[in-house]
C-alpha atoms as a PDB file:
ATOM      1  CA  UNK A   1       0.000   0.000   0.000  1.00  0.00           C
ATOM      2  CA  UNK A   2       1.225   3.483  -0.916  1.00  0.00           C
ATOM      3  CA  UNK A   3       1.853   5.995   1.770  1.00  0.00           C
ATOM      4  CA  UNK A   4       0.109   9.185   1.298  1.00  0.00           C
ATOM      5  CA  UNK A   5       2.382  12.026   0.787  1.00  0.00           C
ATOM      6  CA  UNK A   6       2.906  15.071   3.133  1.00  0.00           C
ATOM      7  CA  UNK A   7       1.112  17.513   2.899  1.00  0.00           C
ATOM      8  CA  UNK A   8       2.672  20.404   1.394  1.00  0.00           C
ATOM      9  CA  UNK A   9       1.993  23.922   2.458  1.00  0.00           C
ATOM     10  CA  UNK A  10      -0.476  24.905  -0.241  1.00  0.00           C
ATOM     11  CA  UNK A  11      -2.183  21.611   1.071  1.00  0.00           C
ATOM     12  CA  UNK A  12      -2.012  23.504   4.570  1.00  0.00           C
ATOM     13  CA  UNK A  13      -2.668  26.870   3.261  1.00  0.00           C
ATOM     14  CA  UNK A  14      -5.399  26.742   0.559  1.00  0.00           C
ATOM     15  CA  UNK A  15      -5.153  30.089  -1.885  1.00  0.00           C
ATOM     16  CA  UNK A  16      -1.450  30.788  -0.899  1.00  0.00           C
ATOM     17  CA  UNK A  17       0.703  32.006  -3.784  1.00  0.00           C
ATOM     18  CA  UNK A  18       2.105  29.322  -5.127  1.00  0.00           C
ATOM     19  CA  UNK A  19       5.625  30.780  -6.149  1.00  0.00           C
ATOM     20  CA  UNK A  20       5.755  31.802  -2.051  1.00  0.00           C
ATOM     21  CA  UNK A  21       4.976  28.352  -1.117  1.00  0.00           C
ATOM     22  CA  UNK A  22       7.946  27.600  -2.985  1.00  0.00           C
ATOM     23  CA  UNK A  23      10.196  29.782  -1.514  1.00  0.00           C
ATOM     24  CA  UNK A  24       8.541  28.957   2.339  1.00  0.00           C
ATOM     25  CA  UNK A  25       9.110  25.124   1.221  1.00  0.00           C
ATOM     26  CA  UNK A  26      12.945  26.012   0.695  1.00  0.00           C
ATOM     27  CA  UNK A  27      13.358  27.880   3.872  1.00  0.00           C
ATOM     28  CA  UNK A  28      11.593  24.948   5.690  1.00  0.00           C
ATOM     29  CA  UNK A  29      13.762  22.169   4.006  1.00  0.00           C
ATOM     30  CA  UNK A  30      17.573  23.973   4.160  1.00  0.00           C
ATOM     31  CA  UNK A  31      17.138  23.476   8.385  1.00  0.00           C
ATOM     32  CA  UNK A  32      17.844  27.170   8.835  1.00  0.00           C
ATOM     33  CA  UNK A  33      17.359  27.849  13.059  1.00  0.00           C
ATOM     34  CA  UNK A  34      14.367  29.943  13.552  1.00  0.00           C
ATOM     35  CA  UNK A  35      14.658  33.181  14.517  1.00  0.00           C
ATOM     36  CA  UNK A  36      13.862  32.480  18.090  1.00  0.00           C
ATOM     37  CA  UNK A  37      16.869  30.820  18.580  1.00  0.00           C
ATOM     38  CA  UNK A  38      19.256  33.300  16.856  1.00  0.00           C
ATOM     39  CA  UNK A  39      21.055  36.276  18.833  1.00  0.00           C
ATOM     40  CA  UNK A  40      20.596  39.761  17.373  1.00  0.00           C
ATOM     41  CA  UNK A  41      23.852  39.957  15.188  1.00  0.00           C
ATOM     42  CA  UNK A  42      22.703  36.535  13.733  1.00  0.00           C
ATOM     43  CA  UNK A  43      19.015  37.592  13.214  1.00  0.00           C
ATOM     44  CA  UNK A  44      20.541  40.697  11.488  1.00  0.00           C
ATOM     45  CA  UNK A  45      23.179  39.590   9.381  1.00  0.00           C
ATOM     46  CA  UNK A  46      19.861  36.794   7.817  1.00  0.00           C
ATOM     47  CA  UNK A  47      18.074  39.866   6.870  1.00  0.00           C
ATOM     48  CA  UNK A  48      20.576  41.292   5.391  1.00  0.00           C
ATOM     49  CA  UNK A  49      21.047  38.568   3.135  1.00  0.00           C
ATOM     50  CA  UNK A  50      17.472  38.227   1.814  1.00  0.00           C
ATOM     51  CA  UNK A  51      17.347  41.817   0.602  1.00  0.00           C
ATOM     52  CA  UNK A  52      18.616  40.080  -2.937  1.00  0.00           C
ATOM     53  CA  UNK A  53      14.598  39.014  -3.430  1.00  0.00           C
ATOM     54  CA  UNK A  54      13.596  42.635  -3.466  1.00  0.00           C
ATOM     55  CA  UNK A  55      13.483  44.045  -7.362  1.00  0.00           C
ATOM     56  CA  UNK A  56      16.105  47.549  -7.490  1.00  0.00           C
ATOM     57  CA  UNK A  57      14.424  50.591  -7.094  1.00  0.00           C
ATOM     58  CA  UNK A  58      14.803  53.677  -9.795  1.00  0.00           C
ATOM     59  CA  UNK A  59      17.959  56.143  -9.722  1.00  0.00           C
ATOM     60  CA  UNK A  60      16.930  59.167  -8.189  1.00  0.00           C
ATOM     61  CA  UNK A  61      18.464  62.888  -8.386  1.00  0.00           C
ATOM     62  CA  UNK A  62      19.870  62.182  -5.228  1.00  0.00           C
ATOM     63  CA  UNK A  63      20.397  59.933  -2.254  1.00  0.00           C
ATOM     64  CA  UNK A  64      22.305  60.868   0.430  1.00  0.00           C
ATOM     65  CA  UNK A  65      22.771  59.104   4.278  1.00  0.00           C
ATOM     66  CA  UNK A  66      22.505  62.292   6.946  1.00  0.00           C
ATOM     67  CA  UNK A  67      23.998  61.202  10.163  1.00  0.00           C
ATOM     68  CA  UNK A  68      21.179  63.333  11.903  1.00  0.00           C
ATOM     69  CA  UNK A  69      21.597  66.382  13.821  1.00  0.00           C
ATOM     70  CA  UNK A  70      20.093  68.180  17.105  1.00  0.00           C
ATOM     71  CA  UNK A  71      19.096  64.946  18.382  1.00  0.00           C
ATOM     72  CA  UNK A  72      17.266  63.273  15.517  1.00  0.00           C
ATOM     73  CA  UNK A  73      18.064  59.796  14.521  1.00  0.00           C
ATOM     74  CA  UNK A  74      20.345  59.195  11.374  1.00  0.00           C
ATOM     75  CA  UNK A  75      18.257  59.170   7.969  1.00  0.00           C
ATOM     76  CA  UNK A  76      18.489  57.939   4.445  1.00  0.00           C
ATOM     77  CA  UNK A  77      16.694  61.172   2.210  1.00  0.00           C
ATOM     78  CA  UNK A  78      15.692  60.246  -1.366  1.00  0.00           C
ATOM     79  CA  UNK A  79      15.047  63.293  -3.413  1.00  0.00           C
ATOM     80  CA  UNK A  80      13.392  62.820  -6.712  1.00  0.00           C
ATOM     81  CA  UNK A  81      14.150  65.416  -9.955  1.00  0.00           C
ATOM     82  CA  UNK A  82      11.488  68.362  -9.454  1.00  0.00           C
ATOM     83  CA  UNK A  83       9.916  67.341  -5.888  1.00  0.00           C
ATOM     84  CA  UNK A  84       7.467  68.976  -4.647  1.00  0.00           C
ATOM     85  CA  UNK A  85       8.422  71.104  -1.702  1.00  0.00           C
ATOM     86  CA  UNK A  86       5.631  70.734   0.695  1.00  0.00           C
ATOM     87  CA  UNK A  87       5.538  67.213   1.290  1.00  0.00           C
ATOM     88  CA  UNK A  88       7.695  64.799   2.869  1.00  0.00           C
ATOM     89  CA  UNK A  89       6.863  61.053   3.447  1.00  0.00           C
ATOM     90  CA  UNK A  90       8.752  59.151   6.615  1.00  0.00           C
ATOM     91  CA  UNK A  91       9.469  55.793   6.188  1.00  0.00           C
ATOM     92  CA  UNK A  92      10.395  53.303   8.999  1.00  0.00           C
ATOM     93  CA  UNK A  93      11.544  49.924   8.462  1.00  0.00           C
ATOM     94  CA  UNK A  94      10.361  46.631   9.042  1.00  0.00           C
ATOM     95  CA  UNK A  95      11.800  43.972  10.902  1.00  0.00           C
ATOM     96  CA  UNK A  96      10.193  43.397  14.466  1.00  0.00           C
ATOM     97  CA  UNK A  97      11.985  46.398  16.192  1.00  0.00           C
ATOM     98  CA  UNK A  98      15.610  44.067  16.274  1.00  0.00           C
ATOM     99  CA  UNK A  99      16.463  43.480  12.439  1.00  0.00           C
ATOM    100  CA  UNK A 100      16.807  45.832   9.737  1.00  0.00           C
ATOM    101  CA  UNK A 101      18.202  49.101   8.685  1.00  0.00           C
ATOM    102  CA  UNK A 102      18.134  51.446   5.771  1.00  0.00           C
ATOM    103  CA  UNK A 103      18.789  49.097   2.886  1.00  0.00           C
ATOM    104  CA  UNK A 104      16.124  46.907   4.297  1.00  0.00           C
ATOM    105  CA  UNK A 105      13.784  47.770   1.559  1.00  0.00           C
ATOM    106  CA  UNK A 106      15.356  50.866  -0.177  1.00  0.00           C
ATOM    107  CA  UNK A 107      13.953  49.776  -3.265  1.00  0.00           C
ATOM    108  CA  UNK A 108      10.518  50.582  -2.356  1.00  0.00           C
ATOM    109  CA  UNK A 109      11.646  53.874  -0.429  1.00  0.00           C
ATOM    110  CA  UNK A 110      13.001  54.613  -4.021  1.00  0.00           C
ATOM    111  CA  UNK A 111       9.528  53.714  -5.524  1.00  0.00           C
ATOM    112  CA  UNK A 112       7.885  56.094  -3.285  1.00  0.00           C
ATOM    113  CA  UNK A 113       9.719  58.784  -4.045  1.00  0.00           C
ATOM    114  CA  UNK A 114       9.592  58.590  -7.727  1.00  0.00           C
ATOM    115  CA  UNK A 115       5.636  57.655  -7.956  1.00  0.00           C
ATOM    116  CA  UNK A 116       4.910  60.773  -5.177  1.00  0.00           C
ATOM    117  CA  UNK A 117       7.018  63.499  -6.229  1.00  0.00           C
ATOM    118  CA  UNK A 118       8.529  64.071  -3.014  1.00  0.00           C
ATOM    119  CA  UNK A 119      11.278  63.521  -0.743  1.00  0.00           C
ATOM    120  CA  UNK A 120      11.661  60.367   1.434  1.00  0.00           C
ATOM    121  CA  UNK A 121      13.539  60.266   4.595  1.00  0.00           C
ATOM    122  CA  UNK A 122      14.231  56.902   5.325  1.00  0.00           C
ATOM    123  CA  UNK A 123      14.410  56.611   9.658  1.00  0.00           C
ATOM    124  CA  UNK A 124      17.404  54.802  11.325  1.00  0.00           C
ATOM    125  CA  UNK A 125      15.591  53.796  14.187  1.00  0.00           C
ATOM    126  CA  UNK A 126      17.704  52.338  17.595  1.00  0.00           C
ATOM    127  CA  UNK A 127      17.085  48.686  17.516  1.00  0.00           C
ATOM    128  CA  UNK A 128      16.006  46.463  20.665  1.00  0.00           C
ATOM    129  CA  UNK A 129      17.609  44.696  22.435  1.00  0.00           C
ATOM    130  CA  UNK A 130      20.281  47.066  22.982  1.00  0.00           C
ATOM    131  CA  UNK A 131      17.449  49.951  23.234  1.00  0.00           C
ATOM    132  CA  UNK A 132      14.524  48.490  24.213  1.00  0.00           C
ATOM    133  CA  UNK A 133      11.043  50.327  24.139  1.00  0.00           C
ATOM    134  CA  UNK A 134      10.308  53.166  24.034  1.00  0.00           C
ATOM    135  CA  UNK A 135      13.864  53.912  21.954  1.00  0.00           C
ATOM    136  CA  UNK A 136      12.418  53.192  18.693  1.00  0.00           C
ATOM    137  CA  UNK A 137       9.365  55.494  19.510  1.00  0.00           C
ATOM    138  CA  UNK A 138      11.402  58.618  20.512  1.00  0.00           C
ATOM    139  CA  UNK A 139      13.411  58.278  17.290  1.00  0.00           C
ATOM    140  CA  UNK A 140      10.041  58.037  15.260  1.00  0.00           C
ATOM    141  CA  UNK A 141       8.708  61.432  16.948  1.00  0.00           C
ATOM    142  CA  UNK A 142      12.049  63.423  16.538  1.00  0.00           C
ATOM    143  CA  UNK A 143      12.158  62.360  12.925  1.00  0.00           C
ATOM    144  CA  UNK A 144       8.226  63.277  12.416  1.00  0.00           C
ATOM    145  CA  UNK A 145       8.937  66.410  14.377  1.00  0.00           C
ATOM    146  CA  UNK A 146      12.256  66.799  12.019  1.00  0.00           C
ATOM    147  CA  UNK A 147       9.628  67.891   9.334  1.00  0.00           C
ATOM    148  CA  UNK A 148       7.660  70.491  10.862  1.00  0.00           C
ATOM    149  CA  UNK A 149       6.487  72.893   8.387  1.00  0.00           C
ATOM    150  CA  UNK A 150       5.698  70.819   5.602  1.00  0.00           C
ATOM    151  CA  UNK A 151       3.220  68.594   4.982  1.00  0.00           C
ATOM    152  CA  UNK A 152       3.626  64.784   6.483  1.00  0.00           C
ATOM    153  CA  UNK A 153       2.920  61.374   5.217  1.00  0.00           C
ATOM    154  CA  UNK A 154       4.024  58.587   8.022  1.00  0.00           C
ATOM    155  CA  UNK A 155       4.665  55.324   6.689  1.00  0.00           C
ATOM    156  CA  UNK A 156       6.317  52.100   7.702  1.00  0.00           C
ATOM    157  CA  UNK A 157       5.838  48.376   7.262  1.00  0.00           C
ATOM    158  CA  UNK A 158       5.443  45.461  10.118  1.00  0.00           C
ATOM    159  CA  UNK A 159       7.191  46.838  13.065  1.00  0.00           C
ATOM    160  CA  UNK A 160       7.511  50.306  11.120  1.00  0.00           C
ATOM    161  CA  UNK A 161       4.095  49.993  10.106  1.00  0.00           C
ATOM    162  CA  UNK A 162       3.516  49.949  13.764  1.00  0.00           C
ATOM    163  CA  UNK A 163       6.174  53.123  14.321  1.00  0.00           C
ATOM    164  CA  UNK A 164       4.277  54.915  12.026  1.00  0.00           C
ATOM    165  CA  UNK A 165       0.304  54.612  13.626  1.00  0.00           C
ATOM    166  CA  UNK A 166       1.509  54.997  16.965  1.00  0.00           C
ATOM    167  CA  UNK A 167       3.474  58.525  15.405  1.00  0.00           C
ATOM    168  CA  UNK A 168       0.366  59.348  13.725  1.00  0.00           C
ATOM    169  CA  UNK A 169      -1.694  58.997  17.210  1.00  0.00           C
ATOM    170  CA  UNK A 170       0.973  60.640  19.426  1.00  0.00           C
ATOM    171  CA  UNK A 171       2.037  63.929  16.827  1.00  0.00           C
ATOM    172  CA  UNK A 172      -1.204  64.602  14.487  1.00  0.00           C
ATOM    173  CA  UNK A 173      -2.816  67.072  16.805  1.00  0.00           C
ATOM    174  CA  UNK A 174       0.760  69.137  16.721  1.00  0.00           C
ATOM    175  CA  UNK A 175       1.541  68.885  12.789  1.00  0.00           C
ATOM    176  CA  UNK A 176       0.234  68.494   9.665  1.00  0.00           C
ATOM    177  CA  UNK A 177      -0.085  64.557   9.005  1.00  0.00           C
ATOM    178  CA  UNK A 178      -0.799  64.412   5.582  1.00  0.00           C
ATOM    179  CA  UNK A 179      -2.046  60.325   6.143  1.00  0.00           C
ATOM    180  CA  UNK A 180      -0.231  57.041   6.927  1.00  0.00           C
ATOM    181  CA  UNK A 181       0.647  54.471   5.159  1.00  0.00           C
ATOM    182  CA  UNK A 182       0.539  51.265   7.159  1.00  0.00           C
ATOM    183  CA  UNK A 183       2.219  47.646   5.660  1.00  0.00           C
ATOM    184  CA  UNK A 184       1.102  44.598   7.563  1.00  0.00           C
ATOM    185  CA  UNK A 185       1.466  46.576  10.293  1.00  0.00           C
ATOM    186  CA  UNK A 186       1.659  45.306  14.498  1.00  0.00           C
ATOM    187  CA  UNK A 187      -1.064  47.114  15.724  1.00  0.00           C
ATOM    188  CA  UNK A 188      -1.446  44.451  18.648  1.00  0.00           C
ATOM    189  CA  UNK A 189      -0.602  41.611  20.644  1.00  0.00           C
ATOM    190  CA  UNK A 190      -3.398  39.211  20.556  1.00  0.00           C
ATOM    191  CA  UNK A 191      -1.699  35.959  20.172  1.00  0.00           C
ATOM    192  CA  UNK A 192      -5.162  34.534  20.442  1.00  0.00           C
ATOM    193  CA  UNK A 193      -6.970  35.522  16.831  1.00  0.00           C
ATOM    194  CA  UNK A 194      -7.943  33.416  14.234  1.00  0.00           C
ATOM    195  CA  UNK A 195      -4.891  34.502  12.111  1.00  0.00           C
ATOM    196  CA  UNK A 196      -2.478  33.919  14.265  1.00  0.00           C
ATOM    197  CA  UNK A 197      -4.006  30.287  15.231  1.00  0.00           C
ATOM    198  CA  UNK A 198      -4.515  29.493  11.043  1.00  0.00           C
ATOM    199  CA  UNK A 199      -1.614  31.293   9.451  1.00  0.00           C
ATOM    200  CA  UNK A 200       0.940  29.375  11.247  1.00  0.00           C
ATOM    201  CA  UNK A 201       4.113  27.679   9.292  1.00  0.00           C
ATOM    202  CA  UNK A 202       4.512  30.703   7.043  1.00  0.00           C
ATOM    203  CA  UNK A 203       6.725  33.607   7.772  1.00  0.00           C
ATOM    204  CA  UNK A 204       5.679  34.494  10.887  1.00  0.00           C
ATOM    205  CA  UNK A 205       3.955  32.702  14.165  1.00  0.00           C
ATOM    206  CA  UNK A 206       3.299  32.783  17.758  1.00  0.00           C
ATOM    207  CA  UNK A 207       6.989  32.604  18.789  1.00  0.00           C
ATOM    208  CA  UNK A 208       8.594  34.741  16.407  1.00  0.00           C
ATOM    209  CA  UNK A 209       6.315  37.421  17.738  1.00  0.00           C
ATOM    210  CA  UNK A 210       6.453  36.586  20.862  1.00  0.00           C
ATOM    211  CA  UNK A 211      10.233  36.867  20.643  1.00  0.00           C
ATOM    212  CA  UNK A 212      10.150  40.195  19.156  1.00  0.00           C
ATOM    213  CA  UNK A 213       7.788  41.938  21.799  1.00  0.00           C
ATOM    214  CA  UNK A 214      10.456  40.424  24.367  1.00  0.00           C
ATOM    215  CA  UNK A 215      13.198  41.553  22.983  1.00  0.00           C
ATOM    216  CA  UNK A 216      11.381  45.263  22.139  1.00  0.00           C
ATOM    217  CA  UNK A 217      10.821  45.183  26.527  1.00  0.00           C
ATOM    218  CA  UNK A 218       7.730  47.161  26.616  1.00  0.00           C
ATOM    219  CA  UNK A 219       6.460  46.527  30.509  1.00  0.00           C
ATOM    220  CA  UNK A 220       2.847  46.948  28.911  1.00  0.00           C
ATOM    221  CA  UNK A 221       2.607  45.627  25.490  1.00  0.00           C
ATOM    222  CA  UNK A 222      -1.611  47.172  26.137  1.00  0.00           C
ATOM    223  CA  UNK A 223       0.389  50.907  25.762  1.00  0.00           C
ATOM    224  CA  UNK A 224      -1.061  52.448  22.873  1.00  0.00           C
ATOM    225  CA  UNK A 225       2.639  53.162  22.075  1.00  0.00           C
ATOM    226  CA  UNK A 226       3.221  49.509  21.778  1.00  0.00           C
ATOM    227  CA  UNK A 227      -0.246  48.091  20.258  1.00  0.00           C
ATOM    228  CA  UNK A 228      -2.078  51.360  18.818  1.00  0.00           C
ATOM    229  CA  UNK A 229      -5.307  49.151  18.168  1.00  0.00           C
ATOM    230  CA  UNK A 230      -5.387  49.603  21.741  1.00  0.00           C
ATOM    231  CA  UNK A 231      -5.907  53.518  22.076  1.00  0.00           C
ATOM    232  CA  UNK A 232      -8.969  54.840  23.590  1.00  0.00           C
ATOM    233  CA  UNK A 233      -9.236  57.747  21.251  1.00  0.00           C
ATOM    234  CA  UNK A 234      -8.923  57.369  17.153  1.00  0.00           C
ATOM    235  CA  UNK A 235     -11.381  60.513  16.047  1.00  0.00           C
ATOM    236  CA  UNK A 236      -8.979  62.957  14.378  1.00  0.00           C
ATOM    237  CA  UNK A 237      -6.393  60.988  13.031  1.00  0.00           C
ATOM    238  CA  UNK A 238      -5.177  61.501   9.496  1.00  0.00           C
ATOM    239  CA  UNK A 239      -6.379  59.083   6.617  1.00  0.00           C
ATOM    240  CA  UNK A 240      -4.698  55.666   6.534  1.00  0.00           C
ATOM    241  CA  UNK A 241      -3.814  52.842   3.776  1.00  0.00           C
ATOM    242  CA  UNK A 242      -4.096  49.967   6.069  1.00  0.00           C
ATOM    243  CA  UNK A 243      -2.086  46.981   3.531  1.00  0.00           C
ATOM    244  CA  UNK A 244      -3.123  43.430   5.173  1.00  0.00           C
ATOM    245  CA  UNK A 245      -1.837  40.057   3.181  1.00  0.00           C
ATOM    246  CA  UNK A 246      -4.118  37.221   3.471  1.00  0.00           C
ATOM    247  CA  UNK A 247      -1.584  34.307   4.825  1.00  0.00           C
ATOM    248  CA  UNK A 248       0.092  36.777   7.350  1.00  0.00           C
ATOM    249  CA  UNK A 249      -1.268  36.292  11.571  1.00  0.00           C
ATOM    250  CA  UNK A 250      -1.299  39.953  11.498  1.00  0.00           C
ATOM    251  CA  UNK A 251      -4.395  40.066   8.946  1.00  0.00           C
ATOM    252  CA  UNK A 252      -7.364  39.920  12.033  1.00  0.00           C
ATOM    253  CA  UNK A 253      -5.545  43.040  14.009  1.00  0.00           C
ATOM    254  CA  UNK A 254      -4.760  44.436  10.406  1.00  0.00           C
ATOM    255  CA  UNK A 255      -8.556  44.930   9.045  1.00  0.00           C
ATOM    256  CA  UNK A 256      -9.710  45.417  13.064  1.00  0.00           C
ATOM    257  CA  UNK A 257      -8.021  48.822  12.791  1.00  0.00           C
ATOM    258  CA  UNK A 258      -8.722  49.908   9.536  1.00  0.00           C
ATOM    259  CA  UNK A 259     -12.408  49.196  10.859  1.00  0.00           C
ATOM    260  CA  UNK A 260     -11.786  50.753  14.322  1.00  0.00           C
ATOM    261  CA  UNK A 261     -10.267  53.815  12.194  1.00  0.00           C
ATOM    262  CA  UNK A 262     -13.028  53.498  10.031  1.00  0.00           C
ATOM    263  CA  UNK A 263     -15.828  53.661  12.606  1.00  0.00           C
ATOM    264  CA  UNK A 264     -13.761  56.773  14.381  1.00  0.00           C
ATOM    265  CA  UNK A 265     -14.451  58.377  11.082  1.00  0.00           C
ATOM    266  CA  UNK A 266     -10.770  58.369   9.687  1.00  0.00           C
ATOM    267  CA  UNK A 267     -10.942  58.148   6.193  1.00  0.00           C
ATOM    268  CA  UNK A 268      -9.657  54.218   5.407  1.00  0.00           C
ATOM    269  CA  UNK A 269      -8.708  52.721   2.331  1.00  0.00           C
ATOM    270  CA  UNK A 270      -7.802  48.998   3.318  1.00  0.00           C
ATOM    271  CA  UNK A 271      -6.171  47.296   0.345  1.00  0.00           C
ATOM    272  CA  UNK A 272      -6.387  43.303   0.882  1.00  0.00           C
ATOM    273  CA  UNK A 273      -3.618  40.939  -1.217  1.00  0.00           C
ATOM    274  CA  UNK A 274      -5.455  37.390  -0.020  1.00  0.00           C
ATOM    275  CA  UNK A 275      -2.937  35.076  -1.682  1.00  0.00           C
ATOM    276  CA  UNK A 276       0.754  36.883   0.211  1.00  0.00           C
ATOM    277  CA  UNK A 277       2.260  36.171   3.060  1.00  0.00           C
ATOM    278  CA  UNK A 278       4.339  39.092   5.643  1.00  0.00           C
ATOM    279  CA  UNK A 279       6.708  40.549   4.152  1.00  0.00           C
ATOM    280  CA  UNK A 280       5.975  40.076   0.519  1.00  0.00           C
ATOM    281  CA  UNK A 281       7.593  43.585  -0.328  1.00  0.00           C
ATOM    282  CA  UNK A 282      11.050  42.461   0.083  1.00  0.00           C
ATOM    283  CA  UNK A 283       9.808  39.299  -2.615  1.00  0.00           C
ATOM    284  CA  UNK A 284       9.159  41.443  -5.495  1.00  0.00           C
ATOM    285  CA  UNK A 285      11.853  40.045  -7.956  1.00  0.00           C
ATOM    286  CA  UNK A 286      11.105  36.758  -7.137  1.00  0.00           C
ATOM    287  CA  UNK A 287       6.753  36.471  -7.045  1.00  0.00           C
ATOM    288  CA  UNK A 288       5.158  38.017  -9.166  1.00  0.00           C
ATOM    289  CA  UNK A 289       2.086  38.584  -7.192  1.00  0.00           C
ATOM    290  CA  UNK A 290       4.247  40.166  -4.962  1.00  0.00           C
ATOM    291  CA  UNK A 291       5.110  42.464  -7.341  1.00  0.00           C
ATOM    292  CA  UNK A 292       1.715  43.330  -8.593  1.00  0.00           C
ATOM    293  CA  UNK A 293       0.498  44.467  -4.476  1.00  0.00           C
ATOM    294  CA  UNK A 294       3.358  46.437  -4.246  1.00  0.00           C
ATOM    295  CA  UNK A 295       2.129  48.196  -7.495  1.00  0.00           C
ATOM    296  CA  UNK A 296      -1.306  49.050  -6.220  1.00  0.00           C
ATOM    297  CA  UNK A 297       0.267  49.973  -2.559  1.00  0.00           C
ATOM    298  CA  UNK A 298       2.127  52.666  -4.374  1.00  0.00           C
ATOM    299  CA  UNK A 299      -0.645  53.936  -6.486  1.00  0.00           C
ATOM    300  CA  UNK A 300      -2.598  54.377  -2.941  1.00  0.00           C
ATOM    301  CA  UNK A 301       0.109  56.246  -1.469  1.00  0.00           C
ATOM    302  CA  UNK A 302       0.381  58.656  -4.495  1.00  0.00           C
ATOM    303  CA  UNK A 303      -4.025  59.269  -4.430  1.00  0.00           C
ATOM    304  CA  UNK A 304      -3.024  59.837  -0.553  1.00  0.00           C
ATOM    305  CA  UNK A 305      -0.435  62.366  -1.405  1.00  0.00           C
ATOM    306  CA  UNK A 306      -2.138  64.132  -3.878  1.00  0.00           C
ATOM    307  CA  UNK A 307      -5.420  64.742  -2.160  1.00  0.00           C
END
């Protein structure tokens, strides 16, 4: 008698994209440790090395590294030929708080300057665990507040994505947020929703997450400042693009605060890529799909911008 074969993840995960059940399936079969087990240089130097899936960005006019000055964190700027002058988007990086930097997905920082006609300063945010919460927060509002006098569009994915609401709660009474642009952003720390208990075996899971909230330190991952879903107040905040992917355990807290924006009468556009997985910006050379979302992410932002 025949033995029935494994199941494979697209068995697992019905409607995943089948060139990133590919790519998963590699991952799972080289016996690379997870990232639980690594220590922060190790988790680092990994996503460092996977930046090779993300498709180059455009040339620009100019990009230059400032070192930062008065206080503000170091930034990458990205100036486009002819940008407008009133605008300026802030982008932080992914990478759960403890991985990543500004080549983490300068391709799409790139994009976003060339499709929006304006500058993009690219945030070097201090990492956990050698500056645990609320380091990463402080460098968000001193690069926000960096801007003052122009117009503001804040803008991050996954842990940045998170930067970038909690920004958007803490600064838009004091400047002119333009909107935010949220990526599969943390917006929580329910462990317990059906994403998290369906969408495991992918990217992310329970103990990669709960790893990363460790190592960030909050005392109170309920803070606002740590889970922004959590805030008592949304009226008033400045429009949002809340991006959720389908196979990701963020999706549930993803489209419950577009809705909880929503129903505080923030102006929501929640754009929905069912077959992806978290992360699938940094894929964009290798999946097409993944190159498609990224396409209608960026036309958002730019209706955003020009409204």
């Amino acid at each position: 008698m025949t033995e029935p074969s494994p199941a494979t993840l697209l068995d697992r995960h019905p409607g995943l994209d089948p060139d990133f059940a590919a790519l998963l399936e590699q991952v799972r079969t080289s016996g690379a440790a997870p990232l639980s087990a690594l220590t922060p240089a190790e988790a680092r130097a990994r996503v460092r090395a996977g930046g090779g899936a993300c498709a180059p960005g455009p040339a620009l006019a100019t990009v230059v590294d400032d070192p930062g000055r008065g206080g503000e964190p170091p930034i990458r700027r990205y100036l486009p030929a002819h940008a407008r002058p009133d605008l300026v988007l802030v982008w932080f990086h992914g990478g759960g708080w403890t991985v990543g930097d500004l080549d983490y997905l300068d391709p799409f920082c790139r994009l976003l300057a060339e499709r929006l006609h304006c500058e993009v300063r690219s945030v070097d945010y201090r990492l956990a665990p050698e500056h645990p919460f609320p380091a990463a927060v402080e460098d968000a509002e001193r690069a926000v507040r960096g801007c003052a006098g122009r117009s503001v569009i804040v803008a991050g994915d996954s842990a940045g994505g998170n930067l970038a609401a909690v920004v958007a709660q803490r600064l838009c009474r004091d400047l002119e947020i333009r909107g935010q642009l949220l990526v599969y952003p943390v917006v929580d720390h329910d462990f317990t929703r059906e994403s998290y208990r369906t969408r495991v075996g992918l990217v992310l899971g329970v103990d990669e997450m709960e790893f990363l909230f460790r190592t960030y330190g909050p005392a109170d991952r309920s803070d606002p400042a740590v889970s922004p879903l959590r805030a008592a107040d949304l009226t008033g905040l400045p429009p949002a693009v809340v991006v959720a992917a389908g196979h990701d355990p963020l999706h549930d807290e993803d489209v419950a605060y577009a809705e909880a924006l929503s129903s505080a009468g923030v102006r929501v556009q929640l754009l929905r890529f069912p077959s992806l997985v978290h992360g699938f910006l940094r894929y964009t050379a290798v999946v097409p799909a993944a190159a498609r979302a990224t396409e209608e992410v960026l036309a958002a932002a730019a209706l955003m911008a020009a409204r």
